[in-house]
């Protein structure tokens, strides 16, 4: 699909605020108005699920489908009050056995086991399950989620929630038709520094956030080891068919929350560019030989993808993806505000006016991050660290999901977030294949973002006690 803009008309707007919806005006900004044919927004079939509240569930009865990644979820969920694992599903018997052992070790009863290819349909049709925890490969995320919601189940989906814009709309439309929760399991939104900086943003410490940088940079060249059927086969197969950014949400989710995306602002358009592919081919040649199938494969995914998103209110976000070169893990997590700056990698650091030309000292950093520690991590953080899951953020995510379902509360991440953040997968590829021309990001909220309020920073201790 060619979304190339027809023409650019430069308009001088003097002192118009960089963000009519919250960002201040400094001098005269040159704003470029771009005329193009906007992609039509499908007509809503149900009603908005922005701020959706559903019936409280004293006990959340769960089915975990896909135990390659989902087995660690079984371990965590079995240690959360009010969560009951009813069913498990995986094609590999050893994974089912490991999950059952996790339940036994936690003092939980054995779950009903399923192991055939389409058994997930039988699970979704059961009347004793409230939540489908979908940790399957990418191509099964949407079929299972849609089927589950149509059978009255809430859904939690691993990342990304969908791989095409069409499938993003399928999630949104089904959630609105069925009035069921559909949450993408973006655990990085619940990491400790990300929660702290979110609280600091909400309290105005950084002023107005106008730019963010995020990434998924992770040396995963060993995905070529086809003996591991969990993530290697289907992920690497995707690399032979697609370019762009196939895994944008880990870094993007926390940045989007700080910018109130879908709740006061939204993504407008993006442009994306990829380097050539070098890393996997070189790795395969060195490990398997130049004549091996791995070395001769035609990998379309570039080693580095850089995508830049502009929001309606004039903010910008840089998203990087690189899983093919020898470099340390990095999600970037950089926040640029009118009063300060925060960065997470390679170490957590903060700079604030009036001495923003240098970072806070170690003592100053400890003091300010303690002052603004997010109430959620303050309440459940120590327990999360004990249970684990990427340092505890996975447990915080699962605990919060179960807490909201048990109390009939809106989820921190809704289907509009799942669709918006995941749409970068498809849209970045379209831009790359069209010489990095800009591509519109659909408004999955259908206008609701203009009146939706940002998620509040809830003090858990005041709520619970």
Short mmCIF file of C-alpha atoms in Angstrom, two decimals:
data_model
loop_
_atom_site.label_atom_id
_atom_site.label_comp_id
_atom_site.label_asym_id
_atom_site.label_seq_id
_atom_site.Cartn_x
_atom_site.Cartn_y
_atom_site.Cartn_z
CA UNK A 1 0.00 0.00 0.00
CA UNK A 2 1.43 3.32 -1.04
CA UNK A 3 0.85 5.98 1.60
CA UNK A 4 3.18 8.46 -0.05
CA UNK A 5 2.15 12.00 0.74
CA UNK A 6 1.01 13.94 -2.31
CA UNK A 7 2.51 17.27 -1.45
CA UNK A 8 3.90 19.30 1.44
CA UNK A 9 2.68 22.77 2.19
CA UNK A 10 4.81 24.81 4.56
CA UNK A 11 2.81 27.04 6.85
CA UNK A 12 4.20 29.62 9.24
CA UNK A 13 2.16 29.60 12.42
CA UNK A 14 4.18 32.02 14.53
CA UNK A 15 3.99 31.18 18.21
CA UNK A 16 1.56 28.27 17.97
CA UNK A 17 2.23 25.89 20.85
CA UNK A 18 4.23 22.83 19.86
CA UNK A 19 1.52 20.86 21.59
CA UNK A 20 -1.91 22.48 21.56
CA UNK A 21 -2.79 19.81 24.11
CA UNK A 22 -0.15 20.45 26.74
CA UNK A 23 3.26 21.29 25.29
CA UNK A 24 4.35 24.93 25.65
CA UNK A 25 5.27 27.34 22.87
CA UNK A 26 8.82 28.61 22.65
CA UNK A 27 9.32 31.15 19.88
CA UNK A 28 8.22 30.58 16.33
CA UNK A 29 7.86 26.96 15.21
CA UNK A 30 7.65 25.92 11.59
CA UNK A 31 4.78 23.46 11.33
CA UNK A 32 4.45 21.38 8.18
CA UNK A 33 0.90 20.52 7.18
CA UNK A 34 0.82 17.45 5.01
CA UNK A 35 -2.04 16.83 2.63
CA UNK A 36 -2.74 13.19 1.91
CA UNK A 37 -5.55 10.72 1.58
CA UNK A 38 -6.18 9.38 5.06
CA UNK A 39 -6.94 5.70 5.44
CA UNK A 40 -10.60 5.15 6.34
CA UNK A 41 -11.39 4.14 9.90
CA UNK A 42 -13.72 1.12 10.04
CA UNK A 43 -17.15 1.77 11.46
CA UNK A 44 -17.49 0.73 15.09
CA UNK A 45 -19.53 -2.46 15.49
CA UNK A 46 -19.88 -2.37 19.27
CA UNK A 47 -19.13 0.38 21.75
CA UNK A 48 -15.90 1.82 23.08
CA UNK A 49 -14.02 -0.12 25.73
CA UNK A 50 -12.00 2.89 26.87
CA UNK A 51 -11.98 2.61 30.67
CA UNK A 52 -13.91 -0.66 30.48
CA UNK A 53 -15.12 -2.00 33.83
CA UNK A 54 -16.38 -5.57 33.96
CA UNK A 55 -17.98 -7.68 36.65
CA UNK A 56 -15.56 -8.37 39.53
CA UNK A 57 -14.18 -11.90 39.65
CA UNK A 58 -13.44 -13.06 43.21
CA UNK A 59 -11.31 -15.83 41.71
CA UNK A 60 -9.86 -15.45 38.20
CA UNK A 61 -9.96 -18.84 36.52
CA UNK A 62 -7.18 -19.03 33.94
CA UNK A 63 -6.11 -21.14 30.97
CA UNK A 64 -2.51 -20.77 29.83
CA UNK A 65 -2.04 -21.60 26.15
CA UNK A 66 1.53 -21.99 24.94
CA UNK A 67 4.02 -23.16 27.55
CA UNK A 68 7.31 -22.29 25.89
CA UNK A 69 7.01 -18.76 27.15
CA UNK A 70 3.92 -19.44 29.21
CA UNK A 71 5.51 -21.81 31.69
CA UNK A 72 7.13 -18.94 33.57
CA UNK A 73 3.67 -17.34 33.71
CA UNK A 74 2.31 -20.51 35.31
CA UNK A 75 5.00 -20.24 37.96
CA UNK A 76 4.08 -16.61 38.72
CA UNK A 77 0.30 -16.95 38.53
CA UNK A 78 0.39 -19.91 40.90
CA UNK A 79 1.79 -17.52 43.51
CA UNK A 80 -0.86 -14.82 43.16
CA UNK A 81 -3.86 -14.78 45.45
CA UNK A 82 -7.14 -15.10 43.61
CA UNK A 83 -5.61 -16.69 40.50
CA UNK A 84 -6.58 -20.28 39.71
CA UNK A 85 -5.06 -22.14 36.74
CA UNK A 86 -7.73 -24.42 35.32
CA UNK A 87 -6.24 -25.55 32.02
CA UNK A 88 -2.87 -25.84 30.27
CA UNK A 89 -2.23 -26.29 26.57
CA UNK A 90 0.91 -27.09 24.62
CA UNK A 91 1.95 -29.47 21.84
CA UNK A 92 5.10 -30.57 23.68
CA UNK A 93 4.47 -33.09 26.50
CA UNK A 94 7.61 -32.06 28.42
CA UNK A 95 6.33 -28.50 28.73
CA UNK A 96 2.99 -29.69 30.05
CA UNK A 97 4.78 -31.83 32.62
CA UNK A 98 6.96 -28.88 33.68
CA UNK A 99 3.91 -26.65 34.09
CA UNK A 100 2.10 -29.25 36.18
CA UNK A 101 5.19 -29.48 38.38
CA UNK A 102 5.12 -25.70 38.83
CA UNK A 103 1.56 -25.99 40.08
CA UNK A 104 2.41 -28.86 42.41
CA UNK A 105 5.42 -27.01 43.83
CA UNK A 106 3.18 -24.04 44.61
CA UNK A 107 0.64 -26.26 46.38
CA UNK A 108 -1.90 -25.87 43.58
CA UNK A 109 -4.04 -28.65 42.09
CA UNK A 110 -3.16 -30.14 38.72
CA UNK A 111 -4.76 -28.41 35.74
CA UNK A 112 -6.57 -30.07 32.85
CA UNK A 113 -3.99 -30.70 30.14
CA UNK A 114 -4.52 -30.23 26.40
CA UNK A 115 -1.98 -31.17 23.73
CA UNK A 116 -3.64 -31.23 20.28
CA UNK A 117 -3.26 -28.51 17.68
CA UNK A 118 -6.78 -27.06 17.88
CA UNK A 119 -7.45 -27.78 21.54
CA UNK A 120 -7.34 -24.07 22.27
CA UNK A 121 -10.84 -23.85 20.79
CA UNK A 122 -12.12 -26.40 23.30
CA UNK A 123 -10.51 -24.42 26.09
CA UNK A 124 -12.14 -21.16 24.96
CA UNK A 125 -15.50 -22.92 24.85
CA UNK A 126 -15.33 -24.05 28.48
CA UNK A 127 -17.65 -22.26 30.90
CA UNK A 128 -15.28 -22.45 33.88
CA UNK A 129 -12.58 -20.12 32.53
CA UNK A 130 -12.47 -16.32 32.83
CA UNK A 131 -9.08 -15.45 31.33
CA UNK A 132 -7.12 -16.85 28.40
CA UNK A 133 -3.39 -16.25 28.91
CA UNK A 134 -2.08 -16.49 25.34
CA UNK A 135 1.66 -17.15 25.12
CA UNK A 136 1.69 -18.83 21.71
CA UNK A 137 3.76 -17.95 18.60
CA UNK A 138 2.85 -14.70 16.84
CA UNK A 139 0.53 -16.12 14.17
CA UNK A 140 -1.78 -17.60 16.83
CA UNK A 141 -2.17 -14.47 18.94
CA UNK A 142 -5.15 -12.99 17.10
CA UNK A 143 -7.08 -16.17 16.16
CA UNK A 144 -7.05 -17.37 19.77
CA UNK A 145 -7.81 -13.92 21.22
CA UNK A 146 -10.76 -13.29 18.90
CA UNK A 147 -12.21 -16.74 19.48
CA UNK A 148 -11.78 -16.40 23.22
CA UNK A 149 -13.49 -13.00 23.44
CA UNK A 150 -16.37 -14.24 21.31
CA UNK A 151 -16.81 -16.99 23.90
CA UNK A 152 -16.96 -14.51 26.75
CA UNK A 153 -13.37 -14.70 27.94
CA UNK A 154 -10.96 -11.91 28.85
CA UNK A 155 -7.65 -12.19 27.04
CA UNK A 156 -4.02 -11.45 27.86
CA UNK A 157 -1.69 -11.78 24.85
CA UNK A 158 2.08 -11.94 24.64
CA UNK A 159 3.93 -9.35 22.58
CA UNK A 160 3.32 -8.13 19.98
CA UNK A 161 -0.41 -8.68 20.13
CA UNK A 162 -0.81 -8.66 16.34
CA UNK A 163 1.47 -8.54 13.31
CA UNK A 164 -0.75 -6.67 10.84
CA UNK A 165 -2.95 -3.58 10.99
CA UNK A 166 -5.87 -5.73 9.87
CA UNK A 167 -5.39 -8.02 12.86
CA UNK A 168 -5.03 -5.02 15.19
CA UNK A 169 -8.47 -3.90 14.06
CA UNK A 170 -9.79 -7.43 14.59
CA UNK A 171 -8.73 -7.25 18.24
CA UNK A 172 -10.27 -3.81 18.72
CA UNK A 173 -13.53 -4.66 16.96
CA UNK A 174 -13.96 -7.93 18.85
CA UNK A 175 -13.25 -6.32 22.22
CA UNK A 176 -15.81 -3.61 21.48
CA UNK A 177 -18.41 -6.11 20.27
CA UNK A 178 -17.98 -8.46 23.23
CA UNK A 179 -17.06 -5.89 25.93
CA UNK A 180 -14.22 -8.12 27.08
CA UNK A 181 -10.75 -7.06 28.18
CA UNK A 182 -7.92 -7.64 25.73
CA UNK A 183 -4.53 -6.76 27.21
CA UNK A 184 -1.10 -7.13 25.67
CA UNK A 185 1.36 -8.49 28.23
CA UNK A 186 3.90 -5.67 27.90
CA UNK A 187 5.92 -6.42 31.01
CA UNK A 188 8.44 -3.58 30.53
CA UNK A 189 5.76 -1.06 31.52
CA UNK A 190 6.08 -2.56 35.01
CA UNK A 191 9.85 -2.44 35.37
CA UNK A 192 10.97 -0.46 38.39
CA UNK A 193 12.77 2.49 36.76
CA UNK A 194 10.04 2.82 34.12
CA UNK A 195 7.38 2.98 36.85
CA UNK A 196 9.40 5.54 38.79
CA UNK A 197 9.95 7.81 35.79
CA UNK A 198 6.26 7.49 34.88
CA UNK A 199 5.38 8.75 38.36
CA UNK A 200 7.91 11.58 37.99
CA UNK A 201 6.37 12.56 34.67
CA UNK A 202 2.90 12.57 36.21
CA UNK A 203 4.19 14.80 39.03
CA UNK A 204 5.72 17.26 36.54
CA UNK A 205 9.35 16.65 37.55
CA UNK A 206 10.55 16.52 33.93
CA UNK A 207 8.19 19.24 32.70
CA UNK A 208 6.50 18.35 29.41
CA UNK A 209 7.86 15.28 27.63
CA UNK A 210 8.45 16.11 23.97
CA UNK A 211 10.70 13.25 22.81
CA UNK A 212 11.41 9.67 23.79
CA UNK A 213 13.81 6.99 22.61
CA UNK A 214 13.32 3.27 23.04
CA UNK A 215 14.57 0.02 21.61
CA UNK A 216 14.80 -3.72 21.61
CA UNK A 217 18.51 -4.38 21.14
CA UNK A 218 19.27 -7.95 22.11
CA UNK A 219 21.86 -10.32 20.65
CA UNK A 220 19.62 -13.22 19.62
CA UNK A 221 21.68 -14.71 16.81
CA UNK A 222 21.46 -18.06 18.61
CA UNK A 223 17.82 -18.17 17.47
CA UNK A 224 19.25 -20.03 14.49
CA UNK A 225 19.66 -23.06 16.75
CA UNK A 226 16.64 -24.92 15.42
CA UNK A 227 16.77 -27.47 18.23
CA UNK A 228 14.83 -25.00 20.40
CA UNK A 229 11.30 -25.03 19.03
CA UNK A 230 10.08 -22.37 21.46
CA UNK A 231 11.10 -19.21 19.67
CA UNK A 232 13.70 -20.07 17.05
CA UNK A 233 11.70 -21.64 14.25
CA UNK A 234 8.83 -19.20 14.00
CA UNK A 235 10.83 -16.08 14.78
CA UNK A 236 13.57 -16.83 12.25
CA UNK A 237 10.97 -17.81 9.66
CA UNK A 238 9.47 -14.35 10.13
CA UNK A 239 12.87 -12.79 9.45
CA UNK A 240 12.96 -14.52 6.04
CA UNK A 241 9.62 -12.99 5.05
CA UNK A 242 9.52 -9.52 6.57
CA UNK A 243 11.53 -6.40 7.26
CA UNK A 244 10.73 -3.42 9.49
CA UNK A 245 10.48 -3.77 13.28
CA UNK A 246 8.84 -7.06 14.34
CA UNK A 247 9.21 -6.47 18.09
CA UNK A 248 8.62 -2.80 18.97
CA UNK A 249 6.57 -2.87 22.14
CA UNK A 250 9.11 -3.57 24.90
CA UNK A 251 10.68 -0.14 24.64
CA UNK A 252 7.64 1.62 23.21
CA UNK A 253 5.10 0.73 25.89
CA UNK A 254 6.69 2.67 28.77
CA UNK A 255 7.38 5.70 26.54
CA UNK A 256 3.79 5.68 25.26
CA UNK A 257 2.50 5.67 28.84
CA UNK A 258 4.58 8.72 29.77
CA UNK A 259 3.21 10.57 26.72
CA UNK A 260 -0.41 9.60 27.45
CA UNK A 261 -0.79 7.95 24.06
CA UNK A 262 -4.47 7.17 23.39
CA UNK A 263 -5.36 9.31 26.40
CA UNK A 264 -4.78 12.92 25.36
CA UNK A 265 -2.43 12.27 22.46
CA UNK A 266 -2.04 9.62 19.79
CA UNK A 267 0.39 8.42 17.13
CA UNK A 268 -0.07 10.37 13.89
CA UNK A 269 2.43 8.96 11.40
CA UNK A 270 5.81 7.26 11.19
CA UNK A 271 8.77 6.81 8.92
CA UNK A 272 11.06 3.79 9.05
CA UNK A 273 14.42 2.72 7.62
CA UNK A 274 16.37 -0.55 7.86
CA UNK A 275 19.97 -1.42 7.22
CA UNK A 276 20.90 -4.44 5.13
CA UNK A 277 21.08 -7.82 6.81
CA UNK A 278 24.58 -8.99 7.72
CA UNK A 279 24.52 -10.53 11.17
CA UNK A 280 22.54 -13.77 10.83
CA UNK A 281 24.24 -14.76 7.59
CA UNK A 282 27.70 -14.19 9.01
CA UNK A 283 26.78 -16.01 12.23
CA UNK A 284 25.38 -18.96 10.24
CA UNK A 285 28.46 -19.14 8.00
CA UNK A 286 30.75 -19.24 11.00
CA UNK A 287 28.68 -21.78 12.94
CA UNK A 288 27.21 -24.05 10.25
CA UNK A 289 29.30 -23.35 7.13
CA UNK A 290 28.72 -21.27 4.02
CA UNK A 291 26.76 -24.04 2.30
CA UNK A 292 24.36 -24.64 5.20
CA UNK A 293 20.64 -23.88 4.81
CA UNK A 294 20.96 -21.32 7.60
CA UNK A 295 23.69 -19.43 5.74
CA UNK A 296 21.91 -19.57 2.38
CA UNK A 297 18.56 -18.35 3.74
CA UNK A 298 17.37 -15.01 2.40
CA UNK A 299 16.86 -12.93 5.54
CA UNK A 300 14.81 -9.85 4.74
CA UNK A 301 14.94 -8.33 8.23
CA UNK A 302 17.64 -5.68 8.41
CA UNK A 303 20.17 -5.80 11.23
CA UNK A 304 19.07 -2.37 12.50
CA UNK A 305 15.67 -0.77 12.04
CA UNK A 306 15.03 2.82 13.08
CA UNK A 307 11.43 4.03 13.19
CA UNK A 308 10.42 7.57 14.13
CA UNK A 309 6.84 8.25 15.21
CA UNK A 310 5.29 11.71 15.40
CA UNK A 311 2.23 12.26 17.57
CA UNK A 312 -0.71 14.53 16.88
CA UNK A 313 0.51 16.88 19.61
CA UNK A 314 3.98 17.17 18.11
CA UNK A 315 5.96 14.72 20.22
CA UNK A 316 8.45 12.34 18.63
CA UNK A 317 9.58 8.81 19.46
CA UNK A 318 12.59 6.91 18.10
CA UNK A 319 12.20 3.12 18.14
CA UNK A 320 15.15 0.84 17.34
CA UNK A 321 15.28 -2.90 16.74
CA UNK A 322 18.40 -5.05 16.45
CA UNK A 323 18.67 -8.74 17.34
CA UNK A 324 21.42 -9.65 14.86
CA UNK A 325 24.65 -8.04 16.01
CA UNK A 326 27.07 -8.49 18.93
CA UNK A 327 26.09 -5.81 21.40
CA UNK A 328 24.80 -5.64 25.00
CA UNK A 329 21.08 -5.65 25.78
CA UNK A 330 19.54 -2.18 25.58
CA UNK A 331 15.99 -0.78 25.66
CA UNK A 332 17.28 2.84 25.65
CA UNK A 333 14.35 4.31 27.63
CA UNK A 334 15.26 7.96 27.20
CA UNK A 335 12.86 10.72 28.19
CA UNK A 336 13.45 14.31 27.09
CA UNK A 337 11.42 16.94 28.94
CA UNK A 338 11.35 20.70 29.21
CA UNK A 339 12.77 20.45 32.74
CA UNK A 340 14.97 17.37 32.61
CA UNK A 341 16.11 14.08 31.16
CA UNK A 342 16.16 10.41 32.17
CA UNK A 343 17.97 7.43 30.70
CA UNK A 344 18.12 3.78 31.76
CA UNK A 345 20.91 2.13 29.78
CA UNK A 346 23.76 1.37 30.31
CA UNK A 347 22.94 2.78 33.76
CA UNK A 348 20.01 4.65 35.28
CA UNK A 349 20.66 8.38 35.36
CA UNK A 350 18.64 11.59 35.69
CA UNK A 351 19.43 15.23 34.94
CA UNK A 352 17.23 18.13 36.04
CA UNK A 353 17.14 21.91 35.78
CA UNK A 354 18.82 24.12 36.88
CA UNK A 355 21.89 21.84 36.60
CA UNK A 356 20.72 19.71 33.71
CA UNK A 357 24.13 19.88 32.04
CA UNK A 358 25.24 17.16 34.46
CA UNK A 359 23.61 14.09 35.94
CA UNK A 360 22.44 13.92 39.53
CA UNK A 361 24.98 12.54 41.97
CA UNK A 362 24.52 9.00 43.24
CA UNK A 363 23.03 10.25 46.52
CA UNK A 364 20.73 12.71 44.73
CA UNK A 365 19.60 9.96 42.35
CA UNK A 366 18.79 7.58 45.23
CA UNK A 367 16.87 10.28 47.05
CA UNK A 368 14.71 11.36 44.13
CA UNK A 369 13.93 7.84 42.92
CA UNK A 370 12.96 6.86 46.45
CA UNK A 371 10.73 9.93 46.71
CA UNK A 372 8.96 9.12 43.46
CA UNK A 373 8.93 5.34 43.65
CA UNK A 374 5.71 4.22 42.03
CA UNK A 375 3.10 3.09 44.59
CA UNK A 376 2.62 -0.18 42.69
CA UNK A 377 6.27 -1.24 42.90
CA UNK A 378 6.45 0.12 46.44
CA UNK A 379 3.57 -2.13 47.47
CA UNK A 380 4.37 -5.35 45.61
CA UNK A 381 7.98 -4.84 44.47
CA UNK A 382 9.78 -6.88 47.12
CA UNK A 383 7.49 -9.84 46.58
CA UNK A 384 7.97 -9.44 42.83
CA UNK A 385 11.75 -9.64 43.18
CA UNK A 386 11.44 -12.84 45.18
CA UNK A 387 9.14 -14.53 42.65
CA UNK A 388 11.12 -13.17 39.71
CA UNK A 389 10.42 -12.81 36.03
CA UNK A 390 12.84 -10.37 34.39
CA UNK A 391 13.80 -8.96 37.74
CA UNK A 392 10.22 -8.90 39.05
CA UNK A 393 8.43 -6.82 36.43
CA UNK A 394 6.63 -9.90 35.06
CA UNK A 395 5.18 -10.63 38.47
CA UNK A 396 4.06 -7.01 38.96
CA UNK A 397 2.32 -7.16 35.58
CA UNK A 398 0.52 -10.42 36.37
CA UNK A 399 -0.37 -9.33 39.91
CA UNK A 400 -1.83 -6.07 38.65
CA UNK A 401 -3.83 -7.84 35.91
CA UNK A 402 -5.38 -10.25 38.43
CA UNK A 403 -6.01 -7.42 40.91
CA UNK A 404 -7.92 -5.37 38.32
CA UNK A 405 -10.00 -8.35 37.17
CA UNK A 406 -10.86 -9.29 40.75
CA UNK A 407 -11.96 -5.75 41.55
CA UNK A 408 -13.75 -4.90 38.31
CA UNK A 409 -11.28 -2.14 37.41
CA UNK A 410 -10.08 -0.93 33.99
CA UNK A 411 -6.76 -2.47 33.00
CA UNK A 412 -3.60 -0.39 32.84
CA UNK A 413 -3.12 -1.49 29.22
CA UNK A 414 -6.19 -1.94 27.05
CA UNK A 415 -6.93 -3.21 23.56
CA UNK A 416 -6.23 0.22 22.06
CA UNK A 417 -2.71 0.12 23.48
CA UNK A 418 -2.27 -3.43 22.19
CA UNK A 419 -3.35 -2.41 18.71
CA UNK A 420 -1.51 0.91 18.56
CA UNK A 421 1.84 -0.37 19.82
CA UNK A 422 1.63 -3.58 17.77
CA UNK A 423 0.69 -1.76 14.56
CA UNK A 424 4.29 -0.53 14.36
CA UNK A 425 5.23 -4.04 13.14
CA UNK A 426 3.21 -3.73 9.93
CA UNK A 427 3.52 0.03 9.41
CA UNK A 428 7.30 0.08 9.81
CA UNK A 429 7.62 -2.57 7.11
CA UNK A 430 5.35 -0.60 4.77
CA UNK A 431 7.51 2.48 5.25
CA UNK A 432 10.79 0.58 4.74
CA UNK A 433 9.51 -0.97 1.52
CA UNK A 434 8.39 2.45 0.27
CA UNK A 435 11.78 4.17 0.59
CA UNK A 436 10.96 5.32 4.12
CA UNK A 437 7.99 7.41 3.08
CA UNK A 438 5.73 8.27 5.99
CA UNK A 439 2.78 6.05 6.85
CA UNK A 440 -0.28 7.03 8.89
CA UNK A 441 -0.95 5.28 12.18
CA UNK A 442 -4.68 4.51 12.48
CA UNK A 443 -6.67 5.95 15.35
CA UNK A 444 -7.74 2.66 16.91
CA UNK A 445 -9.72 4.56 19.58
CA UNK A 446 -11.90 6.18 16.89
CA UNK A 447 -11.57 9.58 18.52
CA UNK A 448 -11.90 8.48 22.15
CA UNK A 449 -8.29 9.53 22.84
CA UNK A 450 -9.38 13.18 22.81
CA UNK A 451 -11.49 12.85 25.95
CA UNK A 452 -9.83 9.89 27.70
CA UNK A 453 -7.86 10.72 30.83
CA UNK A 454 -4.36 9.34 31.56
CA UNK A 455 -4.20 6.39 33.89
CA UNK A 456 -3.84 7.70 37.44
CA UNK A 457 -0.95 6.88 39.75
CA UNK A 458 -2.92 4.79 42.24
CA UNK A 459 -1.61 4.57 45.81
CA UNK A 460 -2.11 0.87 46.47
CA UNK A 461 -1.76 1.17 50.23
CA UNK A 462 -4.56 3.75 50.42
CA UNK A 463 -6.75 1.64 48.15
CA UNK A 464 -6.17 -1.59 50.04
CA UNK A 465 -5.99 -0.29 53.57
#
